[in-house]
């Protein structure tokens, strides 16, 4: 088996902030997750994973979340979109078919222009090239077929496009055109896609959201399989204080600062759990 893998899951703008706090706090406690051989990023985790894998300083990322962006707009997954998600789950027993149904919804939704959203992601990332020093996987879902992609530096997909696609929450943000096809949030398949860390001995999963419903595979099932295959796995998710700091809308940028601070505080309590597995 290979070495260490870090999985960064989906969870909106507050998930990005919480993970930035966790990562910064863990390093201060002597646990440096940037030493992962593989980084898997889904949705919000693709932002965090890309910045980490590309060498952006953890404390710099944490400070970015504390500052926030005054011009960043608040988004929300409306009840209509949630209802369509629920209806799609009962219409089919095929996960791929379910994702294709959600993909149609994503393509027809009224959202900001794709180019405008791409510019937001580019500014948020602050990097534009795939990392050379370690492997980064970014997940996304084809809105037409429901197929899942896990792009890396050899895929021919620009990093900004890959991350923008992985963050394209259906019904909220526009699907992203990549190689002639339109792609949406990798979280439509799984909020973590932790199974992509298969083959690694030690796996840490940062999971801002522990969503598992219908055809969206939960982190629990994926972790159990990793452990059956011989991996040591630890899942870190927001504690009670962090959940309160994050609030009910994970797409609210006003909660970035509180979520980041809560993550950094939580790192103190989880460091003793992460350290023996990672080091």
Coordinates of C-alpha atoms in Angstrom, one line a residue:
X1 CA 0.0 0.0 0.0
X2 CA 1.1 3.6 -0.6
X3 CA 1.6 6.2 2.1
X4 CA -0.7 8.9 3.4
X5 CA -3.8 10.5 1.9
X6 CA -5.8 13.6 2.9
X7 CA -9.4 13.8 1.8
X8 CA -11.1 17.2 1.8
X9 CA -14.9 17.0 1.6
X10 CA -17.6 19.3 0.5
X11 CA -19.3 21.9 2.8
X12 CA -19.8 25.2 1.1
X13 CA -17.9 28.4 1.9
X14 CA -18.1 27.7 5.6
X15 CA -16.6 24.2 4.9
X16 CA -13.6 25.9 3.2
X17 CA -13.2 28.1 6.3
X18 CA -13.5 25.4 8.8
X19 CA -11.0 23.2 7.1
X20 CA -8.6 26.1 6.8
X21 CA -8.8 26.5 10.6
X22 CA -8.4 22.8 11.2
X23 CA -5.4 22.5 9.0
X24 CA -3.7 25.6 10.5
X25 CA -4.4 24.5 14.0
X26 CA -3.2 21.0 13.5
X27 CA 0.1 22.2 12.1
X28 CA 0.6 24.5 15.1
X29 CA 0.0 21.4 17.2
X30 CA 2.8 19.6 15.3
X31 CA 0.6 17.6 12.8
X32 CA 1.3 18.7 9.3
X33 CA -1.3 17.3 6.9
X34 CA 0.4 19.0 3.9
X35 CA 2.8 16.0 3.8
X36 CA 0.1 13.8 2.2
X37 CA 1.2 11.8 -0.8
X38 CA -2.4 12.1 -2.2
X39 CA -5.0 14.8 -1.8
X40 CA -8.6 14.2 -2.8
X41 CA -10.8 17.3 -3.1
X42 CA -14.5 17.5 -3.6
X43 CA -16.5 20.7 -3.9
X44 CA -15.3 23.0 -1.1
X45 CA -12.6 20.4 -0.5
X46 CA -11.3 21.0 -4.0
X47 CA -10.5 24.6 -3.1
X48 CA -8.8 23.6 0.1
X49 CA -7.0 20.6 -1.4
X50 CA -5.7 22.5 -4.4
X51 CA -4.3 25.3 -2.3
X52 CA -2.7 22.9 0.1
X53 CA -1.2 20.7 -2.6
X54 CA 0.1 23.7 -4.5
X55 CA 2.0 24.9 -1.4
X56 CA -0.2 27.8 -0.3
X57 CA 0.7 28.5 3.3
X58 CA -1.8 27.1 5.8
X59 CA -1.7 30.2 8.0
X60 CA -2.2 32.4 5.0
X61 CA -5.3 30.4 4.0
X62 CA -6.6 30.7 7.5
X63 CA -6.1 34.5 7.6
X64 CA -7.8 34.7 4.2
X65 CA -10.9 33.1 5.8
X66 CA -10.8 35.5 8.8
X67 CA -10.7 38.5 6.4
X68 CA -13.5 37.2 4.2
X69 CA -14.7 39.0 1.1
X70 CA -17.1 41.9 1.6
X71 CA -18.3 41.7 -2.0
X72 CA -19.0 37.9 -2.0
X73 CA -22.7 37.2 -2.4
X74 CA -24.7 34.9 -0.2
X75 CA -26.2 31.9 -1.9
X76 CA -28.7 29.4 -0.8
X77 CA -30.0 26.0 -2.0
X78 CA -33.7 26.8 -2.2
X79 CA -36.6 24.5 -1.2
X80 CA -37.5 24.0 -4.8
X81 CA -34.0 22.6 -5.6
X82 CA -34.1 20.4 -2.5
X83 CA -37.5 19.0 -3.5
X84 CA -36.1 18.2 -7.0
X85 CA -33.2 16.4 -5.4
X86 CA -35.6 14.3 -3.3
X87 CA -37.9 13.5 -6.3
X88 CA -34.9 12.4 -8.3
X89 CA -33.9 10.0 -5.6
X90 CA -37.3 8.2 -5.7
X91 CA -37.5 8.2 -9.5
X92 CA -34.7 5.7 -10.0
X93 CA -32.6 3.1 -8.2
X94 CA -29.6 3.8 -10.4
X95 CA -27.1 6.2 -8.9
X96 CA -25.8 7.2 -12.3
X97 CA -29.3 7.9 -13.5
X98 CA -30.0 9.9 -10.4
X99 CA -27.0 12.1 -11.1
X100 CA -28.1 12.6 -14.7
X101 CA -31.5 13.8 -13.5
X102 CA -29.8 16.3 -11.2
X103 CA -27.6 17.3 -14.1
X104 CA -30.6 18.3 -16.1
X105 CA -31.8 20.4 -13.2
X106 CA -28.3 22.0 -13.0
X107 CA -28.3 22.9 -16.7
X108 CA -31.7 24.5 -16.6
X109 CA -31.3 26.5 -13.4
X110 CA -31.0 30.3 -13.5
X111 CA -27.6 31.1 -12.2
X112 CA -24.8 33.6 -12.8
X113 CA -22.8 33.3 -16.0
X114 CA -20.3 30.5 -16.1
X115 CA -17.4 32.9 -16.9
X116 CA -18.3 35.1 -13.9
X117 CA -18.3 32.1 -11.6
X118 CA -15.0 30.9 -13.0
X119 CA -13.5 34.2 -12.2
X120 CA -14.7 33.9 -8.6
X121 CA -13.0 30.5 -8.3
X122 CA -9.8 31.8 -9.8
X123 CA -9.6 34.6 -7.3
X124 CA -10.4 32.3 -4.4
X125 CA -7.8 29.8 -5.4
X126 CA -4.9 32.1 -6.0
X127 CA -3.1 29.3 -8.0
X128 CA -3.6 28.2 -11.5
X129 CA -1.3 25.2 -12.2
X130 CA -1.6 21.7 -10.9
X131 CA 0.9 20.8 -8.2
X132 CA 4.0 18.9 -9.3
X133 CA 5.1 17.6 -6.0
X134 CA 2.1 15.5 -5.0
X135 CA -0.9 13.9 -6.6
X136 CA -4.2 15.9 -6.4
X137 CA -7.5 14.5 -7.5
X138 CA -10.5 16.8 -8.1
X139 CA -13.9 15.2 -8.5
X140 CA -16.8 16.3 -10.7
X141 CA -20.0 14.8 -12.2
X142 CA -21.0 15.0 -15.9
X143 CA -24.4 16.7 -16.0
X144 CA -25.5 14.7 -19.0
X145 CA -24.4 11.1 -18.4
X146 CA -24.0 11.2 -14.6
X147 CA -20.5 9.8 -14.9
X148 CA -17.9 10.8 -12.3
X149 CA -14.5 12.2 -13.0
X150 CA -11.4 12.4 -10.8
X151 CA -9.1 14.8 -12.6
X152 CA -5.4 15.1 -11.9
X153 CA -2.5 17.0 -13.6
X154 CA -2.4 14.4 -16.4
X155 CA -6.1 14.8 -17.3
X156 CA -5.6 17.8 -19.6
X157 CA -8.1 19.8 -17.6
X158 CA -7.0 23.3 -16.3
X159 CA -6.9 23.4 -12.5
X160 CA -9.3 26.4 -12.3
X161 CA -11.9 24.6 -14.5
X162 CA -11.6 21.4 -12.5
X163 CA -12.2 23.2 -9.2
X164 CA -15.0 25.4 -10.6
X165 CA -16.7 22.2 -11.8
X166 CA -16.3 20.5 -8.5
X167 CA -17.8 23.5 -6.7
X168 CA -20.8 23.8 -9.1
X169 CA -23.6 23.1 -6.7
X170 CA -26.6 22.2 -8.9
X171 CA -29.3 24.8 -8.8
X172 CA -26.9 27.4 -7.2
X173 CA -23.9 27.7 -9.5
X174 CA -23.6 27.1 -13.2
X175 CA -22.2 23.8 -14.6
X176 CA -18.7 24.3 -16.0
X177 CA -17.7 23.4 -19.5
X178 CA -14.7 21.1 -19.7
X179 CA -13.6 19.4 -22.9
X180 CA -17.0 20.0 -24.6
X181 CA -19.1 18.7 -21.7
X182 CA -20.8 20.3 -18.7
X183 CA -19.8 19.3 -15.2
X184 CA -21.2 19.9 -11.7
X185 CA -20.4 19.4 -8.1
X186 CA -18.5 16.2 -7.2
X187 CA -20.6 16.1 -4.0
X188 CA -23.6 14.8 -6.1
X189 CA -21.8 11.5 -6.0
X190 CA -20.3 11.7 -2.5
X191 CA -19.5 14.6 -0.2
X192 CA -16.0 13.2 0.3
X193 CA -15.3 10.6 -2.4
X194 CA -13.0 9.1 0.3
X195 CA -12.9 5.8 -1.6
X196 CA -10.5 7.5 -4.1
X197 CA -7.9 7.2 -1.3
X198 CA -7.9 3.4 -1.7
X199 CA -4.5 1.8 -1.6
X200 CA -3.1 4.2 1.0
X201 CA -2.1 3.0 4.4
X202 CA -3.2 6.1 6.4
X203 CA -6.1 8.3 5.5
X204 CA -7.4 11.5 7.2
X205 CA -10.8 12.7 6.0
X206 CA -11.9 16.2 6.7
X207 CA -15.7 16.1 6.3
X208 CA -17.5 19.5 6.9
X209 CA -20.8 17.7 6.0
X210 CA -21.7 14.1 6.8
X211 CA -24.5 14.0 4.3
X212 CA -25.6 10.6 3.2
X213 CA -29.0 10.2 1.5
X214 CA -30.3 7.9 -1.2
X215 CA -27.8 7.8 -4.0
X216 CA -25.3 10.1 -2.4
X217 CA -22.8 7.8 -0.8
X218 CA -21.9 8.6 2.8
X219 CA -18.4 8.8 4.2
X220 CA -19.2 6.0 6.6
X221 CA -19.6 3.4 3.9
X222 CA -16.5 4.5 2.2
X223 CA -14.4 4.5 5.4
X224 CA -15.6 1.0 6.3
X225 CA -14.4 -0.3 2.9
X226 CA -11.0 1.5 3.3
X227 CA -10.6 -0.2 6.7
X228 CA -11.5 -3.6 5.3
X229 CA -8.8 -3.1 2.7
X230 CA -6.3 -2.5 5.5
X231 CA -6.1 1.3 5.8
X232 CA -6.1 3.3 9.0
X233 CA -8.7 6.0 8.7
X234 CA -9.7 8.9 10.8
X235 CA -12.7 11.2 10.0
X236 CA -12.7 14.7 11.4
X237 CA -16.0 16.6 11.2
X238 CA -17.2 19.8 12.9
X239 CA -17.9 19.5 16.6
X240 CA -20.8 21.2 18.3
X241 CA -19.2 24.6 18.7
X242 CA -18.1 24.5 15.0
X243 CA -21.6 23.6 13.9
X244 CA -23.0 26.5 15.7
X245 CA -20.4 28.8 14.2
X246 CA -21.1 27.5 10.7
X247 CA -24.9 28.1 11.1
X248 CA -27.6 26.7 8.9
X249 CA -26.5 28.1 5.5
X250 CA -23.1 26.7 4.5
X251 CA -23.1 29.1 1.5
X252 CA -23.2 32.2 3.7
X253 CA -19.8 34.0 3.4
X254 CA -20.5 36.0 6.5
X255 CA -19.9 32.8 8.5
X256 CA -16.4 32.3 7.1
X257 CA -14.6 34.0 9.9
X258 CA -16.5 32.2 12.8
X259 CA -16.2 28.8 11.0
X260 CA -12.4 29.3 10.6
X261 CA -11.9 30.2 14.2
X262 CA -14.0 27.3 15.3
X263 CA -12.0 24.9 13.2
X264 CA -8.7 26.2 14.7
X265 CA -10.1 25.8 18.2
X266 CA -11.3 22.3 17.4
X267 CA -7.8 21.3 16.1
X268 CA -6.5 21.5 19.6
X269 CA -8.9 18.7 20.7
X270 CA -8.4 16.5 17.6
X271 CA -4.6 16.8 17.3
X272 CA -4.0 13.9 19.7
X273 CA -6.3 11.7 17.6
X274 CA -4.7 12.7 14.3
X275 CA -1.1 12.6 15.4
X276 CA -0.6 8.8 16.0
X277 CA -2.2 7.9 12.7
X278 CA -0.4 10.6 10.6
X279 CA 3.1 10.5 12.2

